[in-house]
Amino acid sequence: MVSSADPGSESPPPTTAHGELDDTTPVNLMAAYEGSQVHEVLEQLDKELIGLRPVKTRIREIAALLVVERARKQVGLATGAPSLHMSFTGRPGTGKTTVAERMSQILHRLGYVRKGHVVTATRDDLVGQYIGHTAPKTREMLKKAMGGVLFIDEAYYLYRPENERDYGAEAIEILLQVMENNRDDLVVIFAGYKDRMDVFYQSNPGLSSRVANHIDFPDYTASELLAIAKLILATENYRFSEEATFAFSDYIQRRMQLPFFANARSIRNAIDRARMRQANRLFNNRGGGITKGDLITIEAPDITSSRVFAGEVEGLDPSLPITE
């Protein structure tokens, strides 16, 4: 996919006295880029995720590096495999898992991993409760992820120095070994809240030195969250009425101020609840005649009936205190 000479030329590419390709050898990076179909993954990422411009820019930069490294290798420029282990930091619902999936596809299409799948793990998947349990659990997850990406969510829970009988440190040591020895067939992505991840890396310098790409996922703005809501509705063949659009904009402003706000995840949950209220409203009016338009339209009352307008978080027991 990377051309070292014009395919239509009959003359061989220019070489040095030692038979090596010289500095004037043409390299077609565009052919490498288009041939790998990486552009399709990047376009899909743009369609899937609203906003996140800094994140998308960084992913494009990493993709460009990988294309260039592949071209260098094909013209005989010896190079070590770039360090591709990553850190995704940000609050829940900011697209970290989706970006991990697309990153794995990019790595696979450029030949940096064999399969291109993503295996998601948490502390419970890696750390055992008894002596001798952690190593088998960690190695099993690594085996499942080999050839793709191991995405470790809330990675800071692996490290609990206050507990002398905790086995998270053992899991980290195994991860470090495999990250170094299998860097040509496995990429590990650590994810979680930025402040906690910073402490996690400071406490584990060996781990920090192996993670070359740190990407921070910003919170969505209110306008971006409204656009996400409309995208979710369109995907499921729904729409807001004009009044519902204003009501949901108000909902977003209120929900962002309440505890446990999870960006796009909270918006999807709100849409699901609005659909249930709409369904209940239509069912109660089943004798009045219902049109196709009624079936696909979310009205303002479907939004304003939310407990969020009373200053409460939906999905929680109202008798319990709202705490982090």
PDB file of N, CA and C in Angstrom, residues 222-316:
ATOM      1  N   ALA A 222     -23.682  22.251  27.087  1.00  0.00           N
ATOM      2  CA  ALA A 222     -25.135  22.057  27.044  1.00  0.00           C
ATOM      3  C   ALA A 222     -25.636  21.924  25.611  1.00  0.00           C
ATOM      4  N   SER A 223     -25.108  22.733  24.703  1.00  0.00           N
ATOM      5  CA  SER A 223     -25.542  22.659  23.305  1.00  0.00           C
ATOM      6  C   SER A 223     -25.124  21.339  22.669  1.00  0.00           C
ATOM      7  N   GLU A 224     -23.949  20.832  23.037  1.00  0.00           N
ATOM      8  CA  GLU A 224     -23.504  19.540  22.511  1.00  0.00           C
ATOM      9  C   GLU A 224     -24.377  18.411  23.056  1.00  0.00           C
ATOM     10  N   LEU A 225     -24.781  18.510  24.310  1.00  0.00           N
ATOM     11  CA  LEU A 225     -25.645  17.488  24.893  1.00  0.00           C
ATOM     12  C   LEU A 225     -27.012  17.467  24.225  1.00  0.00           C
ATOM     13  N   LEU A 226     -27.523  18.648  23.861  1.00  0.00           N
ATOM     14  CA  LEU A 226     -28.798  18.705  23.135  1.00  0.00           C
ATOM     15  C   LEU A 226     -28.642  18.058  21.757  1.00  0.00           C
ATOM     16  N   ALA A 227     -27.529  18.313  21.092  1.00  0.00           N
ATOM     17  CA  ALA A 227     -27.270  17.696  19.787  1.00  0.00           C
ATOM     18  C   ALA A 227     -27.159  16.180  19.920  1.00  0.00           C
ATOM     19  N   ILE A 228     -26.538  15.710  21.012  1.00  0.00           N
ATOM     20  CA  ILE A 228     -26.437  14.271  21.272  1.00  0.00           C
ATOM     21  C   ILE A 228     -27.828  13.668  21.464  1.00  0.00           C
ATOM     22  N   ALA A 229     -28.685  14.381  22.206  1.00  0.00           N
ATOM     23  CA  ALA A 229     -30.049  13.896  22.429  1.00  0.00           C
ATOM     24  C   ALA A 229     -30.795  13.752  21.111  1.00  0.00           C
ATOM     25  N   LYS A 230     -30.682  14.738  20.241  1.00  0.00           N
ATOM     26  CA  LYS A 230     -31.364  14.686  18.956  1.00  0.00           C
ATOM     27  C   LYS A 230     -30.806  13.562  18.082  1.00  0.00           C
ATOM     28  N   LEU A 231     -29.499  13.315  18.179  1.00  0.00           N
ATOM     29  CA  LEU A 231     -28.884  12.226  17.418  1.00  0.00           C
ATOM     30  C   LEU A 231     -29.400  10.874  17.906  1.00  0.00           C
ATOM     31  N   ILE A 232     -29.508  10.721  19.225  1.00  0.00           N
ATOM     32  CA  ILE A 232     -30.028   9.476  19.789  1.00  0.00           C
ATOM     33  C   ILE A 232     -31.475   9.260  19.337  1.00  0.00           C
ATOM     34  N   LEU A 233     -32.283  10.319  19.406  1.00  0.00           N
ATOM     35  CA  LEU A 233     -33.687  10.214  18.992  1.00  0.00           C
ATOM     36  C   LEU A 233     -33.803   9.830  17.522  1.00  0.00           C
ATOM     37  N   ALA A 234     -33.019  10.483  16.680  1.00  0.00           N
ATOM     38  CA  ALA A 234     -33.084  10.208  15.247  1.00  0.00           C
ATOM     39  C   ALA A 234     -32.708   8.751  14.954  1.00  0.00           C
ATOM     40  N   THR A 235     -31.719   8.251  15.670  1.00  0.00           N
ATOM     41  CA  THR A 235     -31.290   6.863  15.478  1.00  0.00           C
ATOM     42  C   THR A 235     -32.407   5.887  15.814  1.00  0.00           C
ATOM     43  N   GLU A 236     -33.261   6.270  16.772  1.00  0.00           N
ATOM     44  CA  GLU A 236     -34.339   5.395  17.214  1.00  0.00           C
ATOM     45  C   GLU A 236     -35.694   5.797  16.637  1.00  0.00           C
ATOM     46  N   ASN A 237     -35.674   6.654  15.609  1.00  0.00           N
ATOM     47  CA  ASN A 237     -36.895   7.089  14.925  1.00  0.00           C
ATOM     48  C   ASN A 237     -37.853   7.854  15.841  1.00  0.00           C
ATOM     49  N   TYR A 238     -37.280   8.768  16.608  1.00  0.00           N
ATOM     50  CA  TYR A 238     -38.058   9.681  17.431  1.00  0.00           C
ATOM     51  C   TYR A 238     -37.638  11.111  17.092  1.00  0.00           C
ATOM     52  N   ARG A 239     -38.387  12.072  17.631  1.00  0.00           N
ATOM     53  CA  ARG A 239     -38.026  13.471  17.473  1.00  0.00           C
ATOM     54  C   ARG A 239     -38.662  14.262  18.612  1.00  0.00           C
ATOM     55  N   PHE A 240     -38.099  15.438  18.904  1.00  0.00           N
ATOM     56  CA  PHE A 240     -38.694  16.368  19.852  1.00  0.00           C
ATOM     57  C   PHE A 240     -39.687  17.264  19.121  1.00  0.00           C
ATOM     58  N   SER A 241     -40.796  17.584  19.782  1.00  0.00           N
ATOM     59  CA  SER A 241     -41.610  18.693  19.298  1.00  0.00           C
ATOM     60  C   SER A 241     -40.845  19.977  19.624  1.00  0.00           C
ATOM     61  N   GLU A 242     -41.285  21.093  19.078  1.00  0.00           N
ATOM     62  CA  GLU A 242     -40.585  22.349  19.351  1.00  0.00           C
ATOM     63  C   GLU A 242     -40.585  22.652  20.849  1.00  0.00           C
ATOM     64  N   GLU A 243     -41.742  22.428  21.497  1.00  0.00           N
ATOM     65  CA  GLU A 243     -41.836  22.686  22.937  1.00  0.00           C
ATOM     66  C   GLU A 243     -40.944  21.723  23.721  1.00  0.00           C
ATOM     67  N   ALA A 244     -40.864  20.488  23.274  1.00  0.00           N
ATOM     68  CA  ALA A 244     -40.026  19.504  23.957  1.00  0.00           C
ATOM     69  C   ALA A 244     -38.545  19.857  23.834  1.00  0.00           C
ATOM     70  N   THR A 245     -38.162  20.455  22.716  1.00  0.00           N
ATOM     71  CA  THR A 245     -36.772  20.884  22.544  1.00  0.00           C
ATOM     72  C   THR A 245     -36.394  21.900  23.609  1.00  0.00           C
ATOM     73  N   PHE A 246     -37.267  22.889  23.816  1.00  0.00           N
ATOM     74  CA  PHE A 246     -37.004  23.886  24.853  1.00  0.00           C
ATOM     75  C   PHE A 246     -37.002  23.245  26.233  1.00  0.00           C
ATOM     76  N   ALA A 247     -37.930  22.315  26.456  1.00  0.00           N
ATOM     77  CA  ALA A 247     -38.006  21.649  27.754  1.00  0.00           C
ATOM     78  C   ALA A 247     -36.753  20.826  28.029  1.00  0.00           C
ATOM     79  N   PHE A 248     -36.251  20.152  26.988  1.00  0.00           N
ATOM     80  CA  PHE A 248     -35.069  19.316  27.206  1.00  0.00           C
ATOM     81  C   PHE A 248     -33.825  20.175  27.406  1.00  0.00           C
ATOM     82  N   SER A 249     -33.779  21.331  26.764  1.00  0.00           N
ATOM     83  CA  SER A 249     -32.668  22.265  27.004  1.00  0.00           C
ATOM     84  C   SER A 249     -32.653  22.689  28.472  1.00  0.00           C
ATOM     85  N   ASP A 250     -33.840  22.943  29.009  1.00  0.00           N
ATOM     86  CA  ASP A 250     -33.962  23.289  30.428  1.00  0.00           C
ATOM     87  C   ASP A 250     -33.548  22.105  31.295  1.00  0.00           C
ATOM     88  N   TYR A 251     -33.985  20.909  30.888  1.00  0.00           N
ATOM     89  CA  TYR A 251     -33.619  19.689  31.620  1.00  0.00           C
ATOM     90  C   TYR A 251     -32.097  19.562  31.711  1.00  0.00           C
ATOM     91  N   ILE A 252     -31.410  19.768  30.603  1.00  0.00           N
ATOM     92  CA  ILE A 252     -29.950  19.623  30.565  1.00  0.00           C
ATOM     93  C   ILE A 252     -29.292  20.574  31.558  1.00  0.00           C
ATOM     94  N   GLN A 253     -29.712  21.826  31.539  1.00  0.00           N
ATOM     95  CA  GLN A 253     -29.127  22.813  32.449  1.00  0.00           C
ATOM     96  C   GLN A 253     -29.316  22.387  33.901  1.00  0.00           C
ATOM     97  N   ARG A 254     -30.479  21.879  34.229  1.00  0.00           N
ATOM     98  CA  ARG A 254     -30.756  21.451  35.599  1.00  0.00           C
ATOM     99  C   ARG A 254     -29.975  20.186  35.960  1.00  0.00           C
ATOM    100  N   ARG A 255     -29.971  19.228  35.027  1.00  0.00           N
ATOM    101  CA  ARG A 255     -29.304  17.944  35.318  1.00  0.00           C
ATOM    102  C   ARG A 255     -27.806  18.117  35.493  1.00  0.00           C
ATOM    103  N   MET A 256     -27.206  19.038  34.767  1.00  0.00           N
ATOM    104  CA  MET A 256     -25.763  19.253  34.864  1.00  0.00           C
ATOM    105  C   MET A 256     -25.359  19.746  36.252  1.00  0.00           C
ATOM    106  N   GLN A 257     -26.298  20.324  36.981  1.00  0.00           N
ATOM    107  CA  GLN A 257     -25.997  20.858  38.313  1.00  0.00           C
ATOM    108  C   GLN A 257     -26.180  19.828  39.425  1.00  0.00           C
ATOM    109  N   LEU A 258     -26.751  18.683  39.102  1.00  0.00           N
ATOM    110  CA  LEU A 258     -27.048  17.667  40.101  1.00  0.00           C
ATOM    111  C   LEU A 258     -25.936  16.624  40.177  1.00  0.00           C
ATOM    112  N   PRO A 259     -25.856  15.884  41.288  1.00  0.00           N
ATOM    113  CA  PRO A 259     -24.829  14.848  41.432  1.00  0.00           C
ATOM    114  C   PRO A 259     -24.979  13.733  40.396  1.00  0.00           C
ATOM    115  N   PHE A 260     -23.893  12.995  40.224  1.00  0.00           N
ATOM    116  CA  PHE A 260     -23.850  11.807  39.364  1.00  0.00           C
ATOM    117  C   PHE A 260     -24.115  12.118  37.899  1.00  0.00           C
ATOM    118  N   PHE A 261     -23.856  13.351  37.479  1.00  0.00           N
ATOM    119  CA  PHE A 261     -24.053  13.668  36.068  1.00  0.00           C
ATOM    120  C   PHE A 261     -22.991  12.963  35.240  1.00  0.00           C
ATOM    121  N   ALA A 262     -23.421  12.260  34.187  1.00  0.00           N
ATOM    122  CA  ALA A 262     -22.511  11.425  33.397  1.00  0.00           C
ATOM    123  C   ALA A 262     -22.579  11.759  31.913  1.00  0.00           C
ATOM    124  N   ASN A 263     -22.653  13.064  31.598  1.00  0.00           N
ATOM    125  CA  ASN A 263     -22.578  13.515  30.215  1.00  0.00           C
ATOM    126  C   ASN A 263     -23.543  12.763  29.308  1.00  0.00           C
ATOM    127  N   ALA A 264     -23.041  12.178  28.219  1.00  0.00           N
ATOM    128  CA  ALA A 264     -23.918  11.531  27.238  1.00  0.00           C
ATOM    129  C   ALA A 264     -24.679  10.359  27.826  1.00  0.00           C
ATOM    130  N   ARG A 265     -24.102   9.707  28.821  1.00  0.00           N
ATOM    131  CA  ARG A 265     -24.790   8.584  29.460  1.00  0.00           C
ATOM    132  C   ARG A 265     -26.058   9.060  30.162  1.00  0.00           C
ATOM    133  N   SER A 266     -25.963  10.205  30.846  1.00  0.00           N
ATOM    134  CA  SER A 266     -27.148  10.763  31.504  1.00  0.00           C
ATOM    135  C   SER A 266     -28.196  11.178  30.482  1.00  0.00           C
ATOM    136  N   ILE A 267     -27.742  11.693  29.344  1.00  0.00           N
ATOM    137  CA  ILE A 267     -28.682  12.104  28.299  1.00  0.00           C
ATOM    138  C   ILE A 267     -29.411  10.888  27.734  1.00  0.00           C
ATOM    139  N   ARG A 268     -28.692   9.807  27.489  1.00  0.00           N
ATOM    140  CA  ARG A 268     -29.353   8.592  26.981  1.00  0.00           C
ATOM    141  C   ARG A 268     -30.371   8.076  27.987  1.00  0.00           C
ATOM    142  N   ASN A 269     -30.022   8.083  29.266  1.00  0.00           N
ATOM    143  CA  ASN A 269     -30.971   7.636  30.287  1.00  0.00           C
ATOM    144  C   ASN A 269     -32.212   8.520  30.305  1.00  0.00           C
ATOM    145  N   ALA A 270     -32.017   9.836  30.129  1.00  0.00           N
ATOM    146  CA  ALA A 270     -33.148  10.762  30.114  1.00  0.00           C
ATOM    147  C   ALA A 270     -34.057  10.492  28.921  1.00  0.00           C
ATOM    148  N   ILE A 271     -33.453  10.191  27.771  1.00  0.00           N
ATOM    149  CA  ILE A 271     -34.242   9.870  26.579  1.00  0.00           C
ATOM    150  C   ILE A 271     -35.051   8.600  26.798  1.00  0.00           C
ATOM    151  N   ASP A 272     -34.437   7.596  27.420  1.00  0.00           N
ATOM    152  CA  ASP A 272     -35.151   6.343  27.690  1.00  0.00           C
ATOM    153  C   ASP A 272     -36.364   6.587  28.582  1.00  0.00           C
ATOM    154  N   ARG A 273     -36.193   7.428  29.599  1.00  0.00           N
ATOM    155  CA  ARG A 273     -37.318   7.701  30.500  1.00  0.00           C
ATOM    156  C   ARG A 273     -38.397   8.535  29.799  1.00  0.00           C
ATOM    157  N   ALA A 274     -37.958   9.466  28.933  1.00  0.00           N
ATOM    158  CA  ALA A 274     -38.935  10.262  28.181  1.00  0.00           C
ATOM    159  C   ALA A 274     -39.753   9.363  27.253  1.00  0.00           C
ATOM    160  N   ARG A 275     -39.132   8.369  26.669  1.00  0.00           N
ATOM    161  CA  ARG A 275     -39.852   7.428  25.806  1.00  0.00           C
ATOM    162  C   ARG A 275     -40.890   6.641  26.606  1.00  0.00           C
ATOM    163  N   MET A 276     -40.536   6.264  27.831  1.00  0.00           N
ATOM    164  CA  MET A 276     -41.503   5.537  28.659  1.00  0.00           C
ATOM    165  C   MET A 276     -42.689   6.427  29.011  1.00  0.00           C
ATOM    166  N   ARG A 277     -42.428   7.691  29.312  1.00  0.00           N
ATOM    167  CA  ARG A 277     -43.537   8.600  29.628  1.00  0.00           C
ATOM    168  C   ARG A 277     -44.403   8.832  28.393  1.00  0.00           C
ATOM    169  N   GLN A 278     -43.758   8.944  27.242  1.00  0.00           N
ATOM    170  CA  GLN A 278     -44.520   9.123  26.008  1.00  0.00           C
ATOM    171  C   GLN A 278     -45.396   7.906  25.746  1.00  0.00           C
ATOM    172  N   ALA A 279     -44.824   6.715  25.934  1.00  0.00           N
ATOM    173  CA  ALA A 279     -45.583   5.477  25.712  1.00  0.00           C
ATOM    174  C   ALA A 279     -46.775   5.396  26.661  1.00  0.00           C
ATOM    175  N   ASN A 280     -46.553   5.765  27.906  1.00  0.00           N
ATOM    176  CA  ASN A 280     -47.638   5.723  28.883  1.00  0.00           C
ATOM    177  C   ASN A 280     -48.725   6.749  28.529  1.00  0.00           C
ATOM    178  N   ARG A 281     -48.298   7.923  28.072  1.00  0.00           N
ATOM    179  CA  ARG A 281     -49.262   8.963  27.669  1.00  0.00           C
ATOM    180  C   ARG A 281     -50.101   8.484  26.488  1.00  0.00           C
ATOM    181  N   LEU A 282     -49.459   7.875  25.495  1.00  0.00           N
ATOM    182  CA  LEU A 282     -50.192   7.400  24.328  1.00  0.00           C
ATOM    183  C   LEU A 282     -51.116   6.241  24.687  1.00  0.00           C
ATOM    184  N   PHE A 283     -50.648   5.366  25.560  1.00  0.00           N
ATOM    185  CA  PHE A 283     -51.473   4.221  25.942  1.00  0.00           C
ATOM    186  C   PHE A 283     -52.733   4.670  26.684  1.00  0.00           C
ATOM    187  N   ASN A 284     -52.566   5.674  27.538  1.00  0.00           N
ATOM    188  CA  ASN A 284     -53.726   6.184  28.282  1.00  0.00           C
ATOM    189  C   ASN A 284     -54.723   6.900  27.372  1.00  0.00           C
ATOM    190  N   ASN A 285     -54.240   7.287  26.169  1.00  0.00           N
ATOM    191  CA  ASN A 285     -55.105   7.988  25.211  1.00  0.00           C
ATOM    192  C   ASN A 285     -55.429   7.095  24.020  1.00  0.00           C
ATOM    193  N   ARG A 286     -55.344   5.770  24.222  1.00  0.00           N
ATOM    194  CA  ARG A 286     -55.477   4.846  23.098  1.00  0.00           C
ATOM    195  C   ARG A 286     -56.851   4.900  22.432  1.00  0.00           C
ATOM    196  N   GLY A 287     -57.854   5.412  23.139  1.00  0.00           N
ATOM    197  CA  GLY A 287     -59.179   5.491  22.529  1.00  0.00           C
ATOM    198  C   GLY A 287     -59.373   6.756  21.719  1.00  0.00           C
ATOM    199  N   GLY A 288     -58.429   7.688  21.770  1.00  0.00           N
ATOM    200  CA  GLY A 288     -58.592   8.976  21.105  1.00  0.00           C
ATOM    201  C   GLY A 288     -58.027   9.046  19.703  1.00  0.00           C
ATOM    202  N   GLY A 289     -57.461   7.973  19.198  1.00  0.00           N
ATOM    203  CA  GLY A 289     -56.885   7.999  17.855  1.00  0.00           C
ATOM    204  C   GLY A 289     -55.446   8.462  17.887  1.00  0.00           C
ATOM    205  N   ILE A 290     -54.540   7.627  17.412  1.00  0.00           N
ATOM    206  CA  ILE A 290     -53.110   7.919  17.444  1.00  0.00           C
ATOM    207  C   ILE A 290     -52.543   7.831  16.030  1.00  0.00           C
ATOM    208  N   THR A 291     -51.717   8.781  15.668  1.00  0.00           N
ATOM    209  CA  THR A 291     -51.101   8.809  14.336  1.00  0.00           C
ATOM    210  C   THR A 291     -49.640   8.375  14.412  1.00  0.00           C
ATOM    211  N   LYS A 292     -49.048   8.183  13.264  1.00  0.00           N
ATOM    212  CA  LYS A 292     -47.621   7.867  13.203  1.00  0.00           C
ATOM    213  C   LYS A 292     -46.812   9.001  13.821  1.00  0.00           C
ATOM    214  N   GLY A 293     -47.247  10.234  13.575  1.00  0.00           N
ATOM    215  CA  GLY A 293     -46.552  11.380  14.150  1.00  0.00           C
ATOM    216  C   GLY A 293     -46.549  11.346  15.661  1.00  0.00           C
ATOM    217  N   ASP A 294     -47.673  10.894  16.237  1.00  0.00           N
ATOM    218  CA  ASP A 294     -47.741  10.777  17.693  1.00  0.00           C
ATOM    219  C   ASP A 294     -46.725   9.760  18.212  1.00  0.00           C
ATOM    220  N   LEU A 295     -46.549   8.666  17.455  1.00  0.00           N
ATOM    221  CA  LEU A 295     -45.654   7.595  17.882  1.00  0.00           C
ATOM    222  C   LEU A 295     -44.190   8.018  17.895  1.00  0.00           C
ATOM    223  N   ILE A 296     -43.827   8.975  17.058  1.00  0.00           N
ATOM    224  CA  ILE A 296     -42.412   9.339  16.954  1.00  0.00           C
ATOM    225  C   ILE A 296     -42.076  10.653  17.646  1.00  0.00           C
ATOM    226  N   THR A 297     -43.088  11.343  18.208  1.00  0.00           N
ATOM    227  CA  THR A 297     -42.845  12.675  18.767  1.00  0.00           C
ATOM    228  C   THR A 297     -42.837  12.667  20.290  1.00  0.00           C
ATOM    229  N   ILE A 298     -41.753  13.139  20.862  1.00  0.00           N
ATOM    230  CA  ILE A 298     -41.651  13.367  22.305  1.00  0.00           C
ATOM    231  C   ILE A 298     -42.156  14.774  22.582  1.00  0.00           C
ATOM    232  N   GLU A 299     -43.143  14.893  23.467  1.00  0.00           N
ATOM    233  CA  GLU A 299     -43.727  16.189  23.790  1.00  0.00           C
ATOM    234  C   GLU A 299     -43.141  16.736  25.093  1.00  0.00           C
ATOM    235  N   ALA A 300     -43.367  18.020  25.335  1.00  0.00           N
ATOM    236  CA  ALA A 300     -42.808  18.686  26.513  1.00  0.00           C
ATOM    237  C   ALA A 300     -43.174  17.993  27.824  1.00  0.00           C
ATOM    238  N   PRO A 301     -44.449  17.568  28.028  1.00  0.00           N
ATOM    239  CA  PRO A 301     -44.773  16.894  29.292  1.00  0.00           C
ATOM    240  C   PRO A 301     -43.977  15.612  29.537  1.00  0.00           C
ATOM    241  N   ASP A 302     -43.530  14.966  28.465  1.00  0.00           N
ATOM    242  CA  ASP A 302     -42.708  13.770  28.619  1.00  0.00           C
ATOM    243  C   ASP A 302     -41.352  14.113  29.234  1.00  0.00           C
ATOM    244  N   ILE A 303     -40.977  15.371  29.128  1.00  0.00           N
ATOM    245  CA  ILE A 303     -39.707  15.846  29.690  1.00  0.00           C
ATOM    246  C   ILE A 303     -39.924  16.455  31.066  1.00  0.00           C
ATOM    247  N   THR A 304     -40.893  17.339  31.164  1.00  0.00           N
ATOM    248  CA  THR A 304     -41.059  18.124  32.388  1.00  0.00           C
ATOM    249  C   THR A 304     -41.608  17.312  33.556  1.00  0.00           C
ATOM    250  N   SER A 305     -42.064  16.091  33.291  1.00  0.00           N
ATOM    251  CA  SER A 305     -42.506  15.216  34.388  1.00  0.00           C
ATOM    252  C   SER A 305     -41.330  14.619  35.152  1.00  0.00           C
ATOM    253  N   SER A 306     -40.128  14.871  34.674  1.00  0.00           N
ATOM    254  CA  SER A 306     -38.936  14.328  35.313  1.00  0.00           C
ATOM    255  C   SER A 306     -38.750  14.894  36.715  1.00  0.00           C
ATOM    256  N   ARG A 307     -38.237  14.081  37.615  1.00  0.00           N
ATOM    257  CA  ARG A 307     -37.922  14.520  38.967  1.00  0.00           C
ATOM    258  C   ARG A 307     -36.793  15.542  38.990  1.00  0.00           C
ATOM    259  N   VAL A 308     -36.046  15.622  37.887  1.00  0.00           N
ATOM    260  CA  VAL A 308     -34.969  16.603  37.808  1.00  0.00           C
ATOM    261  C   VAL A 308     -35.509  18.021  37.984  1.00  0.00           C
ATOM    262  N   PHE A 309     -36.745  18.260  37.536  1.00  0.00           N
ATOM    263  CA  PHE A 309     -37.326  19.596  37.667  1.00  0.00           C
ATOM    264  C   PHE A 309     -37.705  19.900  39.116  1.00  0.00           C
ATOM    265  N   ALA A 310     -37.648  18.875  39.965  1.00  0.00           N
ATOM    266  CA  ALA A 310     -37.855  19.088  41.398  1.00  0.00           C
ATOM    267  C   ALA A 310     -36.523  19.064  42.148  1.00  0.00           C
ATOM    268  N   GLY A 311     -35.426  19.056  41.370  1.00  0.00           N
ATOM    269  CA  GLY A 311     -34.101  19.071  41.988  1.00  0.00           C
ATOM    270  C   GLY A 311     -33.622  17.724  42.462  1.00  0.00           C
ATOM    271  N   GLU A 312     -34.185  16.628  41.924  1.00  0.00           N
ATOM    272  CA  GLU A 312     -33.810  15.281  42.337  1.00  0.00           C
ATOM    273  C   GLU A 312     -33.220  14.522  41.146  1.00  0.00           C
ATOM    274  N   VAL A 313     -32.372  13.545  41.457  1.00  0.00           N
ATOM    275  CA  VAL A 313     -31.775  12.705  40.427  1.00  0.00           C
ATOM    276  C   VAL A 313     -32.662  11.496  40.186  1.00  0.00           C
ATOM    277  N   GLU A 314     -33.095  11.305  38.959  1.00  0.00           N
ATOM    278  CA  GLU A 314     -33.940  10.152  38.640  1.00  0.00           C
ATOM    279  C   GLU A 314     -33.139   8.866  38.738  1.00  0.00           C
ATOM    280  N   GLY A 315     -33.865   7.802  39.106  1.00  0.00           N
ATOM    281  CA  GLY A 315     -33.217   6.502  39.208  1.00  0.00           C
ATOM    282  C   GLY A 315     -32.669   6.213  40.594  1.00  0.00           C
ATOM    283  N   LEU A 316     -32.750   7.203  41.509  1.00  0.00           N
ATOM    284  CA  LEU A 316     -32.282   6.999  42.861  1.00  0.00           C
ATOM    285  C   LEU A 316     -33.477   6.968  43.810  1.00  0.00           C
TER     286      LEU A 316
END
